[in-house]
mmCIF file of C-alpha atoms in Angstrom:
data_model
loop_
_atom_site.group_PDB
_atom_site.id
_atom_site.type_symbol
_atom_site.label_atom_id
_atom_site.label_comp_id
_atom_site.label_asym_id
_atom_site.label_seq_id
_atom_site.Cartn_x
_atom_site.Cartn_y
_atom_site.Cartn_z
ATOM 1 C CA UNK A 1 18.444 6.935 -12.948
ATOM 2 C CA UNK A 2 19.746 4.950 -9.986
ATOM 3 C CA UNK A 3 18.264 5.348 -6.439
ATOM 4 C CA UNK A 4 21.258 6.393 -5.268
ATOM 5 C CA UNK A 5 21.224 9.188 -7.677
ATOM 6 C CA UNK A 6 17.763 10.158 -6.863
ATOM 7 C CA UNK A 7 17.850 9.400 -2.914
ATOM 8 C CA UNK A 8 20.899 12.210 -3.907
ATOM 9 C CA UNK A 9 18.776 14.658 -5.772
ATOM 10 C CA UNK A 10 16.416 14.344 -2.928
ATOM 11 C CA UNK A 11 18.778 15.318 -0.390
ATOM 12 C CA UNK A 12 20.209 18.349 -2.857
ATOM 13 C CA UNK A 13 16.490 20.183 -2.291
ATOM 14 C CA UNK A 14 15.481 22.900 -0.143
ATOM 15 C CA UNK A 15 11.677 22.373 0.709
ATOM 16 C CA UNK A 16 11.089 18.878 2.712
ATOM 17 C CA UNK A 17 10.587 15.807 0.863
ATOM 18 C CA UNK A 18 7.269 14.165 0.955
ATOM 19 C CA UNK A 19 6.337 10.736 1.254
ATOM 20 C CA UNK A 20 3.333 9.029 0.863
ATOM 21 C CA UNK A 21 2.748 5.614 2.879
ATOM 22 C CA UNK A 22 -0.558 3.856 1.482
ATOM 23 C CA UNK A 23 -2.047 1.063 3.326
ATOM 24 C CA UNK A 24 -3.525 -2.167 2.866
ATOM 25 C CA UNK A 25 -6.954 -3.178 2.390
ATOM 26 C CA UNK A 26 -7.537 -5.221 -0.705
ATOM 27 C CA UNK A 27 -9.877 -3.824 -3.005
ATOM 28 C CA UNK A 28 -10.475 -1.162 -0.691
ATOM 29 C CA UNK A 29 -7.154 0.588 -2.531
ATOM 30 C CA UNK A 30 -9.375 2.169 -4.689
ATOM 31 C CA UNK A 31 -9.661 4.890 -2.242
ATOM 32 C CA UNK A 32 -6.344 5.423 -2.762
ATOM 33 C CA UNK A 33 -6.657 5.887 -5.980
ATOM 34 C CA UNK A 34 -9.426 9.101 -5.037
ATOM 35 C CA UNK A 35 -6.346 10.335 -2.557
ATOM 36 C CA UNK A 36 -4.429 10.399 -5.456
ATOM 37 C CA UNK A 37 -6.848 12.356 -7.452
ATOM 38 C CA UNK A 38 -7.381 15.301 -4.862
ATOM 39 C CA UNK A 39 -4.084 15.642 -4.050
ATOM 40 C CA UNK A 40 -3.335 15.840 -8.275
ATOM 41 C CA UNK A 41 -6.014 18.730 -8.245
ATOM 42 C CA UNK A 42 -4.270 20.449 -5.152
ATOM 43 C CA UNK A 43 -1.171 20.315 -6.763
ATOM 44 C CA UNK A 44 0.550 18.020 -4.008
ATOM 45 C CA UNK A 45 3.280 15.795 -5.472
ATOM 46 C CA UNK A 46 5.289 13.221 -3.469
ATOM 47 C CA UNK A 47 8.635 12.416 -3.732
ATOM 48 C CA UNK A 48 9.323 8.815 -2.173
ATOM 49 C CA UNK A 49 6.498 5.868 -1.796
ATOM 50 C CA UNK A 50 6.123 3.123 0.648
ATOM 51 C CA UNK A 51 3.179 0.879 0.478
ATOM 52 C CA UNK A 52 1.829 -2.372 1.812
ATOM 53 C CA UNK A 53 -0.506 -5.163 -0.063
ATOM 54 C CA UNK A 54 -2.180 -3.233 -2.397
ATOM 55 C CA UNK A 55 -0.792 0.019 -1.065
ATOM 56 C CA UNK A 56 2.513 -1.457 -2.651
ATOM 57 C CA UNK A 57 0.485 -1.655 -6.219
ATOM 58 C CA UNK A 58 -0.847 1.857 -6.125
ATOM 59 C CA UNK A 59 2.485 2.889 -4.831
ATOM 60 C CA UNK A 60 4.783 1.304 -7.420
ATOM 61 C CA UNK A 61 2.327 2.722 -10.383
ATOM 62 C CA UNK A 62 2.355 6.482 -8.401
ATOM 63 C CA UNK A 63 6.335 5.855 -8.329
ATOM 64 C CA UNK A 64 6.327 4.802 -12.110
ATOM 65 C CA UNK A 65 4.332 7.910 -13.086
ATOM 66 C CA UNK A 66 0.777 6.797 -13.569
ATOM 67 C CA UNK A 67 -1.560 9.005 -13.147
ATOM 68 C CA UNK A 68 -5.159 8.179 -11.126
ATOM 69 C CA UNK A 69 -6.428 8.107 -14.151
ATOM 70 C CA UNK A 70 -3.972 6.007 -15.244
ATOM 71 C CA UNK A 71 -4.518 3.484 -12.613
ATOM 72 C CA UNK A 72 -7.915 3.080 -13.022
ATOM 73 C CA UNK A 73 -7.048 1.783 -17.080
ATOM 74 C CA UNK A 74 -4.921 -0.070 -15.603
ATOM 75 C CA UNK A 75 -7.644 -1.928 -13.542
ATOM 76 C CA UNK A 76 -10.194 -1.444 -16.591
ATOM 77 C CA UNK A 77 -7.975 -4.108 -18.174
ATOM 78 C CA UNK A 78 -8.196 -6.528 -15.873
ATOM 79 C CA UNK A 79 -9.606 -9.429 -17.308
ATOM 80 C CA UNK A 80 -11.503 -10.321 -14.057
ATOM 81 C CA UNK A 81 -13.328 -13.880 -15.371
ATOM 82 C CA UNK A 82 -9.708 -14.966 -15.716
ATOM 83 C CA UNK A 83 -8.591 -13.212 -12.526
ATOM 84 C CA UNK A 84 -10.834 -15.258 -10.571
ATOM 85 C CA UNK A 85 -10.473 -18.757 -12.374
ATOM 86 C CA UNK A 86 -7.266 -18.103 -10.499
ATOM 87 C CA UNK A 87 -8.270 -17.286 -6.916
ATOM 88 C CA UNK A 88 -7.878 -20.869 -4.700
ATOM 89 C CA UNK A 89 -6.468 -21.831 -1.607
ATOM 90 C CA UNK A 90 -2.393 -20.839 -1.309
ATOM 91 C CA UNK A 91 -2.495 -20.099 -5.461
ATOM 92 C CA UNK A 92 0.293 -19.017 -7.546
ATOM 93 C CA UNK A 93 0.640 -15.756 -7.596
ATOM 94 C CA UNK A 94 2.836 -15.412 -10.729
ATOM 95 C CA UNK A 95 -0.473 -14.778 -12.783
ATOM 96 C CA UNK A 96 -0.894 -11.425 -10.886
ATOM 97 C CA UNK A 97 2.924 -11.035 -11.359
ATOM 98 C CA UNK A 98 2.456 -11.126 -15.274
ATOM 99 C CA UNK A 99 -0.325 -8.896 -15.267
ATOM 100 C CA UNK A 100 1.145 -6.359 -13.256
ATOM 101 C CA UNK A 101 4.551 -6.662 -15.444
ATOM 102 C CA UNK A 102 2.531 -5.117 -18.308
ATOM 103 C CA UNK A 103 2.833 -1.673 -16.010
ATOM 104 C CA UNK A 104 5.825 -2.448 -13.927
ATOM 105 C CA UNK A 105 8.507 -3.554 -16.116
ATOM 106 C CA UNK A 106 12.103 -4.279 -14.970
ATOM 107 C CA UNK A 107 13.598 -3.092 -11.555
ATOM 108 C CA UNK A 108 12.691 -0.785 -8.965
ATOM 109 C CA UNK A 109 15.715 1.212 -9.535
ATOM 110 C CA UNK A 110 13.969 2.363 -13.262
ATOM 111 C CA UNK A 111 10.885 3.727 -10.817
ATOM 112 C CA UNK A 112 10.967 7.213 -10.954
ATOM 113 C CA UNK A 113 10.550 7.816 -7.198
ATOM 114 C CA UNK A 114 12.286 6.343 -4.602
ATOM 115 C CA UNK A 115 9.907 3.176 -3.434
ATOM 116 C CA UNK A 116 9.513 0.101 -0.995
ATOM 117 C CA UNK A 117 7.303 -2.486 -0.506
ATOM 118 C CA UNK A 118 6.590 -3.852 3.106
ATOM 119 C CA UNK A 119 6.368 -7.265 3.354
ATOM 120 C CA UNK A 120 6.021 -10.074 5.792
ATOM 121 C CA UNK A 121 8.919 -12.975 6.254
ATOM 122 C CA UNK A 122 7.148 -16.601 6.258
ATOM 123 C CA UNK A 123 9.954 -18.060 8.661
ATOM 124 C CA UNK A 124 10.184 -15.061 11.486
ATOM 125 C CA UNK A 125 6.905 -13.189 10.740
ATOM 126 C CA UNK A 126 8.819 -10.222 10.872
ATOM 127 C CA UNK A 127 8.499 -7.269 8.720
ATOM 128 C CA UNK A 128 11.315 -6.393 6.106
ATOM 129 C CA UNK A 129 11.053 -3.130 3.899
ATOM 130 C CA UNK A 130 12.526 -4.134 0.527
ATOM 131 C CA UNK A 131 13.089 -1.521 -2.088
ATOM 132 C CA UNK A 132 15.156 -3.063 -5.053
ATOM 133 C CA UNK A 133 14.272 -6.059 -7.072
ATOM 134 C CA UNK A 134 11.815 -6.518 -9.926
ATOM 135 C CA UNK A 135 8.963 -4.303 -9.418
ATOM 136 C CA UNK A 136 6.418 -6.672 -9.865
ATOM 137 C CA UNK A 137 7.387 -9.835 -8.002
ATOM 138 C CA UNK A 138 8.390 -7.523 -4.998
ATOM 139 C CA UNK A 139 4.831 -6.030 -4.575
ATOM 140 C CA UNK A 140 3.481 -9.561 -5.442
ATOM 141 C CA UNK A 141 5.273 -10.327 -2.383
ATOM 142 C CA UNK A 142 3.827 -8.000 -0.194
ATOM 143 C CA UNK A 143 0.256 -8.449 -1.601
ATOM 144 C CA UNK A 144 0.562 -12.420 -0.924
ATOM 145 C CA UNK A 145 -2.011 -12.926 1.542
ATOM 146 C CA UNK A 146 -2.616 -17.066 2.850
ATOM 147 C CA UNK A 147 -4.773 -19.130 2.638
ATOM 148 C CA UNK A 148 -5.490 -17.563 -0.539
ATOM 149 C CA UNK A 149 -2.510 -17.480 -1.922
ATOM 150 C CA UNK A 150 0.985 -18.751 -1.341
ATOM 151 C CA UNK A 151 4.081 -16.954 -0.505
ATOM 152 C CA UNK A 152 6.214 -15.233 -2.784
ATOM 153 C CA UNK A 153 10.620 -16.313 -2.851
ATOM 154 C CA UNK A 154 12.833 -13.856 -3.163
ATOM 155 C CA UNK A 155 16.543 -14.104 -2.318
ATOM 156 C CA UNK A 156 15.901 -17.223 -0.640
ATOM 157 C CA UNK A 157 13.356 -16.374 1.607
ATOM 158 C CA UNK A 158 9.470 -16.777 1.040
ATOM 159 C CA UNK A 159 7.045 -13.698 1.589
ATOM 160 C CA UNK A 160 3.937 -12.763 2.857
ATOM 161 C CA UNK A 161 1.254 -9.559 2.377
ATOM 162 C CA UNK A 162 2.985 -7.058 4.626
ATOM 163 C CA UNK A 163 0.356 -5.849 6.337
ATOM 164 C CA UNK A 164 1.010 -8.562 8.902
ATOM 165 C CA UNK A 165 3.796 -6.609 10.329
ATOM 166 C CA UNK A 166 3.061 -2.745 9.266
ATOM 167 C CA UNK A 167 -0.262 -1.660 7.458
ATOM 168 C CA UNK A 168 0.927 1.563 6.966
ATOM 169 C CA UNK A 169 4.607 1.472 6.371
ATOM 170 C CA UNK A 170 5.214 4.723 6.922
ATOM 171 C CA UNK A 171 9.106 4.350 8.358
ATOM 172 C CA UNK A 172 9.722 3.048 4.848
ATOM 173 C CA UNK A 173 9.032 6.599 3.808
ATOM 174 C CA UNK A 174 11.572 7.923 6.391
ATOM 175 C CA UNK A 175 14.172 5.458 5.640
ATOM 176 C CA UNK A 176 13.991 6.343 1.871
ATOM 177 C CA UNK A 177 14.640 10.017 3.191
ATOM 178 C CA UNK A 178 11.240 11.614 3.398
ATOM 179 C CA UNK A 179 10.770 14.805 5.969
ATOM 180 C CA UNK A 180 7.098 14.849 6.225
ATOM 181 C CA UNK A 181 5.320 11.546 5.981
ATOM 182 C CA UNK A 182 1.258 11.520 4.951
ATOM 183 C CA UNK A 183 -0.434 7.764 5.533
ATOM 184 C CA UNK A 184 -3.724 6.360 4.399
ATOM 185 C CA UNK A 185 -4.743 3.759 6.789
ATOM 186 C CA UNK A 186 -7.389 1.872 4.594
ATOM 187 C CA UNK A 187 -8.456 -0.462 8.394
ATOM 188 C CA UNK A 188 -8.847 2.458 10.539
ATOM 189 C CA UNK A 189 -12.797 1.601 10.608
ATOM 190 C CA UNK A 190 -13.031 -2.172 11.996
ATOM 191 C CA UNK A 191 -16.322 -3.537 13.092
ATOM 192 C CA UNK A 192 -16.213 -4.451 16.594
ATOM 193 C CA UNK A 193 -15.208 -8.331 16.795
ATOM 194 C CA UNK A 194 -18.452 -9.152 19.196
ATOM 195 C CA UNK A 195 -20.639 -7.304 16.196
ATOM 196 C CA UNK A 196 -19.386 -10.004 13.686
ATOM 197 C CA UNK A 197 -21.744 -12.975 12.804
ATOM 198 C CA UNK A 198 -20.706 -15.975 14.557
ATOM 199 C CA UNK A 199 -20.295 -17.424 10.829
ATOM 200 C CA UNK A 200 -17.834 -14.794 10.208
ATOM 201 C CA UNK A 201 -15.724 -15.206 13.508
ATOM 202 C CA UNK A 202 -15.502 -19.011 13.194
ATOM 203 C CA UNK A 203 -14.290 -18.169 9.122
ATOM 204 C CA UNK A 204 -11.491 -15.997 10.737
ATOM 205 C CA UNK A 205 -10.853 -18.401 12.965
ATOM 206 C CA UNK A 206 -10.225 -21.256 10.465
ATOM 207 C CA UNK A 207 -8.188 -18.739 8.070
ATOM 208 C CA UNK A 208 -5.761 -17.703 10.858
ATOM 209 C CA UNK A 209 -5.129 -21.212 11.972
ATOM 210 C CA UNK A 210 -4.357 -22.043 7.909
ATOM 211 C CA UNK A 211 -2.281 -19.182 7.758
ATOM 212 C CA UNK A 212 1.917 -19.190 8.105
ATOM 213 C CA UNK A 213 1.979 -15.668 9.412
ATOM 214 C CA UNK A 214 0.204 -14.127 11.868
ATOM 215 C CA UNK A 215 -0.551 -10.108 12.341
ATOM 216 C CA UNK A 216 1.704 -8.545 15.051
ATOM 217 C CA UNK A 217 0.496 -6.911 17.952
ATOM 218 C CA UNK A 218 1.702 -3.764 16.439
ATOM 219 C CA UNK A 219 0.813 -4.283 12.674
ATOM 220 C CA UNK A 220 -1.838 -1.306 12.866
ATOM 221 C CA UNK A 221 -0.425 1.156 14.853
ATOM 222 C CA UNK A 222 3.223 0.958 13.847
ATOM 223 C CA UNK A 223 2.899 2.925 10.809
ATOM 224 C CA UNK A 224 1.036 6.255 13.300
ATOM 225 C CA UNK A 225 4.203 6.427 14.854
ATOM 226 C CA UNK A 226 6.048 7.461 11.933
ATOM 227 C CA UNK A 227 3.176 9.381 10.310
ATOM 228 C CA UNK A 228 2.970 13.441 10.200
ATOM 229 C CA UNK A 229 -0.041 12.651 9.106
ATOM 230 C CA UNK A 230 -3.143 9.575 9.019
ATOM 231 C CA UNK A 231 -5.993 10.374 6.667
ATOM 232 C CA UNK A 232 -8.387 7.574 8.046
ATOM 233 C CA UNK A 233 -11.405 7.106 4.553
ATOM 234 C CA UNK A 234 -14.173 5.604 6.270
ATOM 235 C CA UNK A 235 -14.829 2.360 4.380
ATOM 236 C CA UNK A 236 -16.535 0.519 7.623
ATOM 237 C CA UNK A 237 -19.506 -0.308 4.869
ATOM 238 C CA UNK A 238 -17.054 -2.106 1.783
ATOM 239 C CA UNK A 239 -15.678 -5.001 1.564
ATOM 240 C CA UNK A 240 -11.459 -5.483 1.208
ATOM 241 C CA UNK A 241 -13.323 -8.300 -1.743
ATOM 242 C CA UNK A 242 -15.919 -6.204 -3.059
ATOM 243 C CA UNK A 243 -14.806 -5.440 -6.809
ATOM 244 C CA UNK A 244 -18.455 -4.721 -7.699
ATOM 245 C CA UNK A 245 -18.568 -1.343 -9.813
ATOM 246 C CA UNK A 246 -20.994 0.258 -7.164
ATOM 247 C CA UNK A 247 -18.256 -1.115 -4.565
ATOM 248 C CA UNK A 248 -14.944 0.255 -6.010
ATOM 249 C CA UNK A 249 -16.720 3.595 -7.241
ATOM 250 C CA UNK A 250 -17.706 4.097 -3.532
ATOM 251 C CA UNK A 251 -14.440 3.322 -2.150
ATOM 252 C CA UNK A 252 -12.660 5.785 -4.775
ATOM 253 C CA UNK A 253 -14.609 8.805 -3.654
ATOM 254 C CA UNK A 254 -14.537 8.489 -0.119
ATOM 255 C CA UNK A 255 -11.036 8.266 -0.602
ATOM 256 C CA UNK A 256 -11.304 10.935 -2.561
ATOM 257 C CA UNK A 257 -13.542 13.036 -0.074
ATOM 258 C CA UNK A 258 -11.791 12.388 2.903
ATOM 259 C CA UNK A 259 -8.162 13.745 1.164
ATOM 260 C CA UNK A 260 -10.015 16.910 0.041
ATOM 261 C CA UNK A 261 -11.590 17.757 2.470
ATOM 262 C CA UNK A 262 -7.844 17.705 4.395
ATOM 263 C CA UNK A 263 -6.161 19.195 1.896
ATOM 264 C CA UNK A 264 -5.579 22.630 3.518
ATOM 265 C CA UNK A 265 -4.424 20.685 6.449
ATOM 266 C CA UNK A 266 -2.177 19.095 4.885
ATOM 267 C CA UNK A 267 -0.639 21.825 3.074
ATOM 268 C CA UNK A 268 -0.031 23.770 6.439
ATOM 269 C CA UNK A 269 1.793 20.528 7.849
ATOM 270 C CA UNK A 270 3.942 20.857 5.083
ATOM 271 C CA UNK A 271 4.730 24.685 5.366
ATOM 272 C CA UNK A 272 5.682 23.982 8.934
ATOM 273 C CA UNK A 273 7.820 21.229 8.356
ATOM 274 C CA UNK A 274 11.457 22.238 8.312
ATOM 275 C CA UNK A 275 13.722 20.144 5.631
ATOM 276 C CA UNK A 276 16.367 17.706 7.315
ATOM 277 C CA UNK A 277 14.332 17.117 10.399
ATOM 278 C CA UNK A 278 13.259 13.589 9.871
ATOM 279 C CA UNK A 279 12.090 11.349 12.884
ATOM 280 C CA UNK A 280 14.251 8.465 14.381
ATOM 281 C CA UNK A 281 12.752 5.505 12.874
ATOM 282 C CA UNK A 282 12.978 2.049 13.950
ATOM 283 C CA UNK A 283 15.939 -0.105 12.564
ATOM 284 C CA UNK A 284 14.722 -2.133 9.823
ATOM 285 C CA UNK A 285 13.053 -5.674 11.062
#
């Protein structure tokens, strides 16, 4: 089914269409994944996905039709000795690209919800929502963060993680027709930059000056503008790198705390959202 057909079929029904926007964070997508999980067991289903870095992973397998339980096979079979002989300054990302290909075959079009991935253009550092392409080198794309690894070309133009424009892409939601938009901001909870070891600032320091793209002004709080709704996990404590078991099966349940314990919330934002009111969102950058 195209995505014209299905942007159609959205448009055909009578209670709003949800979207779900999930944010970036590194490994700290596993809370995601818990999201996912509670809003399974409360019998919330979305209808379009937008995502950012590894919001665009969870996003793409939640548009294929993967389950959270699904998703967390999927990172079971990581092979995560090989994963890291990998990791270097500006590497090739087309070893992630294989691996997620397993899941993600073909096109976005063969998704079977309407989905984007927000990325980040090398040349202008603008943000660009793209949602048609192969699956996998597309959210490649928007996971591509430097120095650690390189850019990602498509149609010409090289990539970058897209959380250096929009975190949250929530607008990408709206533009692929969604009434009522829910985000997950995964960065809500930043340590304070004067808290930081000074070993830490002067790494950040020396990563931003390496990098091609910088993070916009707006990068964080773009995607509350187009939100309904924010759930906010606090992961202040884990690491975006932390792929520790203790790590990621702390990260999944606060995400998967913090979405049930707004669940009832976020059903009555629903009820009172009328279908066909959509917000005005910004023209795409």
């Amino acid at each position: 089914m195209g995505i014209l057909t299905r942007l159609k079929n959205l448009f055909s029904r009578k209670r709003p269409v949800l979207g779900l926007a999930l944010g970036s964070g590194g490994a700290k997508g596993m809370a995601h994944l818990g999201a996912i999980k509670a809003f399974e067991e409360a019998g919330i289903h979305f209808d379009v996905v937008a995502g950012a870095s590894i919001g665009s992973i969870v996003g793409a397998l939640y548009a294929k039709g993967y389950t959270s339980a699904d998703m967390i096979q999927v990172i079971e079979s990581l092979n995560r000795k090989e994963f890291a002989k990998n990791l270097h300054p500006f590497a090739d990302l087309s070893f992630a690209e294989q691996f997620l290909e397993r899941y993600l075959e073909g096109d976005i079009s063969s998704l079977a919800l309407p989905f984007a991935a927000w990325v980040t253009d090398g040349e202008t550092n603008e943000g660009k929502m793209l949602s048609s392409g192969k699956t996998a080198r597309v959210i490649t794309a928007s996971s591509a963060i430097p120095p650690f690894f390189r850019g990602v070309d498509i149609d010409g133009r090289r990539y970058y993680d897209g959380a250096f424009s929009n975190g949250v892409p929530c607008e990408a939601c709206r533009t692929l027709g969604a009434d009522f938009v829910l985000g997950i901001d995964l960065s809500a909870f930043q340590k304070p930059e004067e808290e930081k070891g000074r070993i830490s600032r002067l790494f950040g320091a020396a990563i931003a000056k390496m990098s091609p793209v910088h993070y916009n002004d707006d990068c964080r709080s773009r995607g509350y503008a187009q939100a309904d709704l924010m759930l906010t996990p606090n992961l202040l404590n884990f690491r975006a790198t932390d792929v520790s078991r203790e790590g990621m099966d702390g990260m999944f349940e606060v995400g998967y705390e913090t979405a049930r314990e707004n669940i009832e919330k976020i059903k009555e934002a629903i009820r009172k959202c009328p279908r066909n009111k959509r917000k005005s969102s910004p023209s795409e950058s």
